[in-house]
Coordinates of C-alpha atoms and ligand atoms in Angstrom, one line a residue:
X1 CA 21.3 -38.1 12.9
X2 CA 17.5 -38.1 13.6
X3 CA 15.5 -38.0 10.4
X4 CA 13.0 -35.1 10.0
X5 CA 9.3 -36.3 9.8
X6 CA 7.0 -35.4 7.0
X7 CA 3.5 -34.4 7.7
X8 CA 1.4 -33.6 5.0
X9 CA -2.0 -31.5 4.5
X10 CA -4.3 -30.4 1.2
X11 CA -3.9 -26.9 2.0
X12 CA -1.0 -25.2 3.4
X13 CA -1.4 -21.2 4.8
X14 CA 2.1 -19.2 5.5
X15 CA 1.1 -16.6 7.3
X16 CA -1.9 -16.0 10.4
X17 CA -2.9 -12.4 10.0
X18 CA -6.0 -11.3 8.9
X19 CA -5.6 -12.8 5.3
X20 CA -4.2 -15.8 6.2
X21 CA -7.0 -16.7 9.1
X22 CA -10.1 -15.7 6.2
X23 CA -8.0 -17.9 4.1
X24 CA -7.4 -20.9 6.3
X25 CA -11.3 -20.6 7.2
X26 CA -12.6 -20.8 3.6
X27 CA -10.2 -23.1 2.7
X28 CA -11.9 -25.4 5.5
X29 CA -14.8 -25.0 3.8
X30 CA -13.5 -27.8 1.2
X31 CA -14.0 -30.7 3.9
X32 CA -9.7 -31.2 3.7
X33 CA -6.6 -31.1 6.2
X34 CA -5.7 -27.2 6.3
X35 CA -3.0 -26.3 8.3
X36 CA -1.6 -22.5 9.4
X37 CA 2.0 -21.5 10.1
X38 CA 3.1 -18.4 11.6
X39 CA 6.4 -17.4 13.3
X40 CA 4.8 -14.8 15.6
X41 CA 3.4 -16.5 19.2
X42 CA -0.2 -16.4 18.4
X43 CA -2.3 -15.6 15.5
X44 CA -3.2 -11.8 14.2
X45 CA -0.5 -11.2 12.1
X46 CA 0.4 -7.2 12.5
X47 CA -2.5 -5.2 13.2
X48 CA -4.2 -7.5 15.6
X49 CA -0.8 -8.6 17.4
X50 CA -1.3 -10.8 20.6
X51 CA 0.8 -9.8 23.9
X52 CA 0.3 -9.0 27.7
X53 CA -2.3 -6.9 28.4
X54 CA -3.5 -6.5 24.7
X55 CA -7.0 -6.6 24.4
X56 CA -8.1 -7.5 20.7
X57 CA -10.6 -5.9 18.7
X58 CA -13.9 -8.1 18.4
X59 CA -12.9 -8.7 14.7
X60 CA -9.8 -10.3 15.7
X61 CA -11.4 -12.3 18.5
X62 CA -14.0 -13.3 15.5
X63 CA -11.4 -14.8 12.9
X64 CA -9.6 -16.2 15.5
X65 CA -12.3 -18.2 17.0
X66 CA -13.3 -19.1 13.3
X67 CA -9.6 -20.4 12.8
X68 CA -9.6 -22.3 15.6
X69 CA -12.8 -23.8 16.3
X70 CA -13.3 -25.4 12.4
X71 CA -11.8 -28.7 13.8
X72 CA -10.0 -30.1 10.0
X73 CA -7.4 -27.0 10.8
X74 CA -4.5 -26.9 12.7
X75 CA -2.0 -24.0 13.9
X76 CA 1.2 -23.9 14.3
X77 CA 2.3 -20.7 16.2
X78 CA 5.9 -19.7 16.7
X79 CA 7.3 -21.7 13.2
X80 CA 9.3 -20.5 10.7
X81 CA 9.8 -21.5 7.2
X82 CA 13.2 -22.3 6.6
X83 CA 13.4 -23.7 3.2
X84 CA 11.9 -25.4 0.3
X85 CA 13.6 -28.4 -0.4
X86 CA 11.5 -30.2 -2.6
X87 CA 8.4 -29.4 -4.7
X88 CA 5.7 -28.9 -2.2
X89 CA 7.2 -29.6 0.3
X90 CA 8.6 -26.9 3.0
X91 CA 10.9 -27.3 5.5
X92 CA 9.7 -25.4 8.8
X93 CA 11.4 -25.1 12.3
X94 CA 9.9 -24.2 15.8
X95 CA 11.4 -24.0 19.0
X96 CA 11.7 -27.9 20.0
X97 CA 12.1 -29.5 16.3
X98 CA 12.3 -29.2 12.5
X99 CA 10.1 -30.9 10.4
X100 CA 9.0 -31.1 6.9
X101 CA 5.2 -30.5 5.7
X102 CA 4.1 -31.5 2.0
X103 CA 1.2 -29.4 0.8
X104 CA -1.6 -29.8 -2.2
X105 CA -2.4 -26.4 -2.5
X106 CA -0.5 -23.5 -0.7
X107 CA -1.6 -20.0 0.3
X108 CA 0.7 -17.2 1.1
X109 CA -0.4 -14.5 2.8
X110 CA 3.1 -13.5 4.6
X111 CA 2.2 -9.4 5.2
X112 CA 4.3 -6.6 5.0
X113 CA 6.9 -5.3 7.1
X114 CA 8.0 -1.6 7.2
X115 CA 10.3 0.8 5.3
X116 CA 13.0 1.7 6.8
X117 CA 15.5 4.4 5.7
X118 CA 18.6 5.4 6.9
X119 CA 19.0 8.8 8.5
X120 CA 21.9 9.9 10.9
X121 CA 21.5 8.2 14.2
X122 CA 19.0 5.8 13.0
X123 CA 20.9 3.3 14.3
X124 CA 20.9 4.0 18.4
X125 CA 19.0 2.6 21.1
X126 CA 16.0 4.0 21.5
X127 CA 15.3 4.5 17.6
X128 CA 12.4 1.6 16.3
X129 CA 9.8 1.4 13.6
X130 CA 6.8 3.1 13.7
X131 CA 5.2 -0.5 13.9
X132 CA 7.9 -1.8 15.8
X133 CA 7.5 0.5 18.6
X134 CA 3.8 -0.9 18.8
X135 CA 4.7 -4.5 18.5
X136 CA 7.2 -3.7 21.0
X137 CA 4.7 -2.5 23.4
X138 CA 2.2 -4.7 22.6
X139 CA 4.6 -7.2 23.8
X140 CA 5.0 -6.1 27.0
X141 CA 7.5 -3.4 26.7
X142 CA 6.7 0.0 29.3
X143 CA 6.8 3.2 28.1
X144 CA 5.0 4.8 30.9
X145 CA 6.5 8.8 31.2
X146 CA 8.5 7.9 28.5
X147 CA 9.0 10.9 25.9
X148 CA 8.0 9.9 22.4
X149 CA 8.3 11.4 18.8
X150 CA 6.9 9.7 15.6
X151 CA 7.0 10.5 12.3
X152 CA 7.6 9.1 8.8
X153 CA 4.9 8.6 6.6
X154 CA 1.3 6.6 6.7
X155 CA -2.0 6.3 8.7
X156 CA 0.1 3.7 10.9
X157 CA 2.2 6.8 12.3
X158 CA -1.5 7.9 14.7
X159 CA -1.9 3.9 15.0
X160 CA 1.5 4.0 16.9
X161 CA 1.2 7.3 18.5
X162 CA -2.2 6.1 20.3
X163 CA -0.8 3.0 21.4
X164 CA 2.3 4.5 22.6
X165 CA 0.1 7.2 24.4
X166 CA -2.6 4.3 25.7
X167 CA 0.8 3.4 27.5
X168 CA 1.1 6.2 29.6
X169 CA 3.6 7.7 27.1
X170 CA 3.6 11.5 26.3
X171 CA 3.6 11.5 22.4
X172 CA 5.3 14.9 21.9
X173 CA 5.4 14.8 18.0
X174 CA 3.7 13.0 15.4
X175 CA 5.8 13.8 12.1
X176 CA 3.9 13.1 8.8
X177 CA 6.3 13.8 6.1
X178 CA 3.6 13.9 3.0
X179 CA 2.1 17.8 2.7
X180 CA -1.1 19.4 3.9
X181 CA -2.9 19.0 0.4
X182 CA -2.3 15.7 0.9
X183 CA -3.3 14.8 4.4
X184 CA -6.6 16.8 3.9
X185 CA -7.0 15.8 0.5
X186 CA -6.8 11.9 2.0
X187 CA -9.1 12.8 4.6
X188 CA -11.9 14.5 2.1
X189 CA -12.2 11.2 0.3
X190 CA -12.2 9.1 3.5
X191 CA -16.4 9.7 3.4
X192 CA -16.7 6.9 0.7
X193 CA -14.9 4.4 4.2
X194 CA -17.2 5.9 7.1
X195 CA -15.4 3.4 9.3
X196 CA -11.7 4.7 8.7
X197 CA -13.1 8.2 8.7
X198 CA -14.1 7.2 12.5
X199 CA -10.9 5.7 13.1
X200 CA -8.7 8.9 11.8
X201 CA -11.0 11.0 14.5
X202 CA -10.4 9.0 17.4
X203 CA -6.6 8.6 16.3
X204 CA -6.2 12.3 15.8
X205 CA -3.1 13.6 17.9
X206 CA -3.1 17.3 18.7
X207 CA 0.9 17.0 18.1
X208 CA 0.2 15.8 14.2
X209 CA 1.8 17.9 11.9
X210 CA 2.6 17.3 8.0
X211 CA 5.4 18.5 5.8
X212 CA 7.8 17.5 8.7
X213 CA 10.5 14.7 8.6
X214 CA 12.8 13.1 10.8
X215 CA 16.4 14.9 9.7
X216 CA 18.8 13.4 12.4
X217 CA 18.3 11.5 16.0
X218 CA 21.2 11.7 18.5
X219 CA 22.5 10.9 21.5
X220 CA 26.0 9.1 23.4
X221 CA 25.0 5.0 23.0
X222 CA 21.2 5.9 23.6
X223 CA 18.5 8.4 22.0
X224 CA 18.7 11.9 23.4
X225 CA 16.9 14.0 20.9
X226 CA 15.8 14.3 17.7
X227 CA 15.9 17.2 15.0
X228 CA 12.9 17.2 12.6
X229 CA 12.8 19.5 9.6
X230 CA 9.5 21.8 8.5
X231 CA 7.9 22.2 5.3
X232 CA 9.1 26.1 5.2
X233 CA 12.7 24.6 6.0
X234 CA 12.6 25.7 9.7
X235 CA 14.2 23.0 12.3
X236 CA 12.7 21.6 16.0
X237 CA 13.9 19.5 18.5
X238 CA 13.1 17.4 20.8
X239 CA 14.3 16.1 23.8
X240 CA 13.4 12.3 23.9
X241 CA 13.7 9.1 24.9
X242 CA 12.1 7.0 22.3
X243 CA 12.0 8.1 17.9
X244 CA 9.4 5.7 16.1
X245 CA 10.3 5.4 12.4
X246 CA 8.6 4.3 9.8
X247 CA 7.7 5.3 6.1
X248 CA 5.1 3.0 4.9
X249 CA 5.2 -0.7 4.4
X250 CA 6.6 -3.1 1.8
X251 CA 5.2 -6.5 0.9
X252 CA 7.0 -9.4 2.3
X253 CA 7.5 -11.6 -1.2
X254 CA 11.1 -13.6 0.2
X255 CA 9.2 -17.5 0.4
X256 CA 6.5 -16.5 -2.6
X257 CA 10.2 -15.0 -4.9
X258 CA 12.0 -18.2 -3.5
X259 CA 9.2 -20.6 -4.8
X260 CA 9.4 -18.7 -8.3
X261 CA 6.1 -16.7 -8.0
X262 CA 6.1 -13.5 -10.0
X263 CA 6.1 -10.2 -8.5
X264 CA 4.9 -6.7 -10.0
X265 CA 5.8 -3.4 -9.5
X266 CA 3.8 -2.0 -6.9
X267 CA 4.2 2.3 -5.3
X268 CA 5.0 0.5 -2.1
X269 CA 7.7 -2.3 -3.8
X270 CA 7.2 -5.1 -5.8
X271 CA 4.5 -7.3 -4.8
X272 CA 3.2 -11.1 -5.6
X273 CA 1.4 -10.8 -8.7
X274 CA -2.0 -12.9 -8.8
X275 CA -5.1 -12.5 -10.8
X276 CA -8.6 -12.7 -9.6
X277 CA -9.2 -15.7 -8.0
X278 CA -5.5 -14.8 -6.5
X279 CA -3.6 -17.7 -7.9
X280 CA 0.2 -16.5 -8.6
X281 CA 2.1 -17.7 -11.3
X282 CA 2.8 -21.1 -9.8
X283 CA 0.4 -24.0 -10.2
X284 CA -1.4 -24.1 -6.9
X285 CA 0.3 -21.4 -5.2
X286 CA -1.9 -18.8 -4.0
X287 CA -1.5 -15.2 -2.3
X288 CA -3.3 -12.8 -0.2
X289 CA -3.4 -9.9 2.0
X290 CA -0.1 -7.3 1.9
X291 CA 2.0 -9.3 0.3
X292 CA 0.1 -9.0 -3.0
X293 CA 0.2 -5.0 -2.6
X294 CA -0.4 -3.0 0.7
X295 CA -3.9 -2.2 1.2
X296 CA -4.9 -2.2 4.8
X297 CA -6.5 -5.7 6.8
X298 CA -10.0 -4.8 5.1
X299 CA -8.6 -5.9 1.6
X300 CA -6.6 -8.8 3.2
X301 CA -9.4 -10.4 5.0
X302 CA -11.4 -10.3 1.5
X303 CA -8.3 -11.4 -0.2
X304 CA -7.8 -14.1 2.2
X305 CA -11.7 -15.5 1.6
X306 CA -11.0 -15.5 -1.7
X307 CA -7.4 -17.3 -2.3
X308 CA -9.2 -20.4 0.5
X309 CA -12.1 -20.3 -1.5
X310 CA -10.0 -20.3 -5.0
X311 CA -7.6 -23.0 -3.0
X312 CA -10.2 -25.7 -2.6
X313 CA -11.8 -25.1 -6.1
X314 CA -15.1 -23.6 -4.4
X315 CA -16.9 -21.1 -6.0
X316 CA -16.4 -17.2 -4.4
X317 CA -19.3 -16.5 -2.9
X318 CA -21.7 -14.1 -4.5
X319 CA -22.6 -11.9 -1.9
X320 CA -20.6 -8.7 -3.1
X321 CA -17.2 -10.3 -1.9
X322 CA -15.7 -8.7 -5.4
X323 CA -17.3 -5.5 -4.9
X324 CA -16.4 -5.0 -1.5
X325 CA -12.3 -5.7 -2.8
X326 CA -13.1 -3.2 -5.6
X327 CA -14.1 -0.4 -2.6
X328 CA -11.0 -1.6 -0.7
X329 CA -8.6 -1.5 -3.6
X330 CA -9.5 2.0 -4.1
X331 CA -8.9 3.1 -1.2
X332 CA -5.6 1.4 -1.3
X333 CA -5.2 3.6 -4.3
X334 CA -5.4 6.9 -2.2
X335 CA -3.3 5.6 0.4
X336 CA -0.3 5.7 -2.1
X337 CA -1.0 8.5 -3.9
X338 CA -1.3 10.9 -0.8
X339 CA 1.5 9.3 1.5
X340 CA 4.3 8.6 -1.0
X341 CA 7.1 9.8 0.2
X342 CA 8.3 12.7 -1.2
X343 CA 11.9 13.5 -2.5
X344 CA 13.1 14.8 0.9
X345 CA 12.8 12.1 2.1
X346 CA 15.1 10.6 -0.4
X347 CA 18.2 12.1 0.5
X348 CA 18.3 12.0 4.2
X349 CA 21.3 9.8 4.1
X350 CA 24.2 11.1 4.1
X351 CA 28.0 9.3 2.7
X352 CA 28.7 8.7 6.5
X353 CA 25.3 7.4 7.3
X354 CA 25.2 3.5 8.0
X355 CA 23.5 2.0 5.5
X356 CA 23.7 -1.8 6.7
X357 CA 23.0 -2.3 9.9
X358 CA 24.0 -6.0 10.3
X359 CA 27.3 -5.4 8.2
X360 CA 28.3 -2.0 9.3
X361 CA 28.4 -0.6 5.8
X362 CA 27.9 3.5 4.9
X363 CA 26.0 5.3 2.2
X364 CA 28.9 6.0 0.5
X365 CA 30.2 2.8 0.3
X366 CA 27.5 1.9 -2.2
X367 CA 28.7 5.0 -5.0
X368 CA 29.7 3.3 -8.1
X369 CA 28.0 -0.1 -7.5
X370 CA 25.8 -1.0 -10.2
X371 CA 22.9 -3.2 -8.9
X372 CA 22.2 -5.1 -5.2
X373 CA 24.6 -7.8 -5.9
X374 CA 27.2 -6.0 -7.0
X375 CA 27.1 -3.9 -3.1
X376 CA 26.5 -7.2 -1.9
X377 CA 29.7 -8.5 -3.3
X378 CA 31.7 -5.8 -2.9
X379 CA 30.6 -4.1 0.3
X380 CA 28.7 -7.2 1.9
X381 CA 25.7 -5.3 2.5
X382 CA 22.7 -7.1 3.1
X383 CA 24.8 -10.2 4.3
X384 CA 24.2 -9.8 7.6
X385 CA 21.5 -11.6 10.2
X386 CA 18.5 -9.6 8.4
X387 CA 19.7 -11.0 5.2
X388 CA 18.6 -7.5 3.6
X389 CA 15.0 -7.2 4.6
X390 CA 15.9 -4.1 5.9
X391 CA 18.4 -2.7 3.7
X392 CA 17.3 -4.2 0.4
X393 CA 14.2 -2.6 0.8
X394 CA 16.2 0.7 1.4
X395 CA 18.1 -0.1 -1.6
X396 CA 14.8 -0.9 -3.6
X397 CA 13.2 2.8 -2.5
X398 CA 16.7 4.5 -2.7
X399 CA 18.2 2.9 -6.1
X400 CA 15.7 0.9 -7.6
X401 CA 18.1 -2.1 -7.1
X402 CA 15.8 -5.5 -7.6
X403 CA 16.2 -8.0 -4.7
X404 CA 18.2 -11.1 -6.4
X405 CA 15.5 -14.7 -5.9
X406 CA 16.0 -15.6 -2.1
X407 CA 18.3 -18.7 -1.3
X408 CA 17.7 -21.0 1.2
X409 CA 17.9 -20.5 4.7
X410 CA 15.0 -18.5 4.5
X411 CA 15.7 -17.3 8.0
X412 CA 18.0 -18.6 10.6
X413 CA 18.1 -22.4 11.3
X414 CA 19.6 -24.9 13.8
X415 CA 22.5 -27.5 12.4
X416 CA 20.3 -29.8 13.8
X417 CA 17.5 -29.3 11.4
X418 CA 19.5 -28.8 8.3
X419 CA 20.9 -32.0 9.1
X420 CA 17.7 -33.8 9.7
X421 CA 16.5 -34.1 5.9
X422 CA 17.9 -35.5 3.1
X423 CA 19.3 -33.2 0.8
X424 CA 17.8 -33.7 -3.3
X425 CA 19.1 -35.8 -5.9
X426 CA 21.0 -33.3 -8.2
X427 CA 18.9 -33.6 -11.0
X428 CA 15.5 -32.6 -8.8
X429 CA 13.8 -28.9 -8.4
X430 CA 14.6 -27.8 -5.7
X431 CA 11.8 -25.6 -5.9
X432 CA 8.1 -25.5 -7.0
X433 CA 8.5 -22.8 -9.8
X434 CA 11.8 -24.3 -11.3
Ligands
FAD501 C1 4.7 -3.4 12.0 C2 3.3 -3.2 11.5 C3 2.3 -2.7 12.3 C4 1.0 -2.5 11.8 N1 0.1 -1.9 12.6 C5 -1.2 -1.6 12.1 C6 -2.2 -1.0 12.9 O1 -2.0 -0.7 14.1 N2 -3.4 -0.7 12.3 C7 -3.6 -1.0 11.0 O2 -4.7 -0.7 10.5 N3 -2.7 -1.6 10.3 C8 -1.5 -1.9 10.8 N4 -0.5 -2.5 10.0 C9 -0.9 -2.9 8.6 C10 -1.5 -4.3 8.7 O3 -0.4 -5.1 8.7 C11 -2.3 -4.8 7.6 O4 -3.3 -3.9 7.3 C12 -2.9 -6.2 7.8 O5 -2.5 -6.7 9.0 C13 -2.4 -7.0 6.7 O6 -2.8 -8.3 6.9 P1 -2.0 -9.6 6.3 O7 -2.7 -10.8 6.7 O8 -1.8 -9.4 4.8 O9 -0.6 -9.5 6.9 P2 0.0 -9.5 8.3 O10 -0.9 -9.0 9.3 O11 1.3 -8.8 8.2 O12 0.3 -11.0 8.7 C14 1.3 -11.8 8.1 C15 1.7 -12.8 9.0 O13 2.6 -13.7 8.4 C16 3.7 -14.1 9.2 N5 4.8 -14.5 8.3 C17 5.3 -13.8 7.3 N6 6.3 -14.5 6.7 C18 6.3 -15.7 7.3 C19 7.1 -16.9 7.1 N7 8.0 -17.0 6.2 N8 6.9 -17.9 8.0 C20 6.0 -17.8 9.0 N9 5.2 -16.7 9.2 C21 5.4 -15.7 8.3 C22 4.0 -12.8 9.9 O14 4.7 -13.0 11.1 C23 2.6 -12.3 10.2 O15 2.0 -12.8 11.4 C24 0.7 -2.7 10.5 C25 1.8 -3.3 9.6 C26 3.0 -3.5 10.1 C27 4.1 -4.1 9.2

């Protein structure tokens, strides 16, 4: 058995979207080894994804030539963080070899992913995320003629309608589930962020309509139509090849949970809880960007500045950083307040409806269970390959079941990188926080 090598560096970022790059950069500030994981191919994190024919906004092209030309930082793209096996130290895998990296200071600044609820037919080919179907795109997928309805909730619905339409796609649908008053009232205060007002104009789709939800998708082994349901209570279909799903985001808080950071109760989920120079509640571990709250890359590439800056013991530079947060705070404020999802959308699952993908498990398998590990245990839900990132987060919305602390493998491993490090004496933490 080949032992595992051990790198080491003073500040470690998880995470190379737009939080983690600011952070990375300010860390390097502080003259010390800084080095970046991420498990996606290249840096950008969600909104400024890399992929074929993708051409990046100049602000992503900017941090990522910031990240990458400060020469005391190094990235490693396509890496995942598999455990923590001893304090600071994480064990991380990429596609040729495992290895094990001991950190000073580490920054997270792992993102969001989205919420996804269970619906009838949610399951079938053809049926993605809202953000998925971008990502999915972005990556090289075609769509061209392809018919195309999104809904859910969110600003990101119009982000994935105009990529899906920059495709060649015809977007027959954009779905917004939250009501007029609130769409209009969202877009009355978007005057205090000229920028996202120009952005909402451009994105504008002449198929965007509010009060309207997904009610059912179907189709024999693929996606044939879809049946969305009106404010008044009247029904459409569509004919369709592809649904794009998605209502909101949730903060990705697995690695921060599993190192014993504390979360707080957030509108879109619990969220890593860090004060103002965004330390969390773990000497030396810091967080930024959606995984402390969803707020939109403005707030995370502030964030980010912040937590390198904090990192490295540097004072936050005065030149309205703080101010600038406050701004996008607040308008993280009206994001959750106008595109909550409402309480139709709570009960579009029905007993029959799978509930866990991975596991096979229905709605009404869960009646009578008391928390998440009690359906765990008794139904296996959230056992399977996504190890309830998608499901858990249902059950979070659905239930308000908490998420038990994540174990070890964070996500999947080879033997041959389990077996490469030495496991801890009993009496050691295995973690940071314990
Ligand atoms: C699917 C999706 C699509 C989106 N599209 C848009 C859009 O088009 N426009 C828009 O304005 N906003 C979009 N958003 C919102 C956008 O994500 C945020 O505004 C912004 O990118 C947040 O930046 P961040 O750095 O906090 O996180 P992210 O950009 O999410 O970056 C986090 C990074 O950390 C990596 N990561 C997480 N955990 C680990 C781990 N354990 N090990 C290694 N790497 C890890 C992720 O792969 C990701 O690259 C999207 C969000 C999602 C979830």
């Amino acid at each position: 058995m080949t032992q595992l090598t051990l790198d080491e560096c003073d500040v470690l970022v998880i995470g190379a979207g737009p939080a983690g790059m600011a952070a990375a950069v300010a860390a390097a500030f502080g003259g010390g080894s800084v080095v970046v994981i991420d498990d996606n191919p290249a840096p950008g994190g969600q909104i400024w994804r890399d992929g074929p024919g993708v051409e990046l906004p100049a602000a992503a092209r900017e941090s990522r030539n910031a990240m990458v030309q400060r020469a005391n930082i190094r990235v490693h793209c396509g890496t995942r963080v598999v455990a923590a096996p001893r304090a600071r130290q994480l064990l991380l895998e990429d596609a040729e070899r495992g290895w094990l990296l001991q950190w000073k200071k580490l920054i997270l600044c792992t993102g969001a992913r989205e919420l996804l609820l269970p619906f009838a037919g949610w399951t079938l080919p053809g049926v993605t995320g809202a953000g998925a179907l971008q990502a999915l795109i972005k990556g090289g997928m075609p769509v061209k003629g392809e018919r195309i309805v999104v809904a859910g909730t969110g600003p990101l619905l119009l982000a994935a309608a105009a990529t899906a339409a920059q495709a060649g796609a015809r977007v027959l649908r954009v779905a917004e589930q939250a009501p007029l008053r609130d769409v209009l009232g969202f877009a009355a205060q978007l005057a205090r962020w000229p920028g996202k007002a120009l952005q909402a104009l451009n994105l504008m789709h002449p198929g965007y309509r509010s009060s309207t939800h997904v009610l059912s998708a179907r189709g024999h082994g693929r996606l044939a139509s879809v049946t969305l349901r009106r404010g008044h209570g009247g029904m459409e279909e569509f004919a369709c090849d592809r649904l794009a799903c998605g209502f909101g985001l949730v903060p990705n808080t697995e690695l921060g949970r599993m190192l014993g950071c504390a979360v707080t109760p957030r509108p879109s989920g619990p969220a890593l809880n860090v004060n103002a120079n965004q330390a969390t509640s773990v000497p030396d571990i810091f967080a930024a960007g959606e995984c402390t709250g969803i707020g939109g890359s403005e707030r995370a590439l502030l964030q980010g500045a912040i937590a390198g800056h904090s990192a490295v013991g540097r004072t936050i530079p005065s030149d309205g950083m703080r101010e600038a947060l406050a701004r996008w705070d607040a308008f993280a404020v009206q994001l959750h307040r106008r595109f909550s999802p409402g309480a139709g959308i709570r009960t579009l699952a029905q007993p029959d409806t799978v509930f866990c993908r991975c596991e096979d498990v229905p709605l009404g398998a869960l009646t009578g269970c008391a928390d998440w590990n009690d359906a765990k245990l008794h139904t296996r839900c959230g056992m399977g390959a996504c190890q309830g990132r998608v499901c858990g987060a249902a059950a979070q919305f659905l239930f308000g079941w908490s998420p038990g602390t994540p174990r070890p493998p964070l996500s999947p491993v080879r033997a041959s990188t389990l077996a490469g490090f030495a496991p801890p004496l009993p009496d050691s933490p295995m973690t940071q926080g314990e």
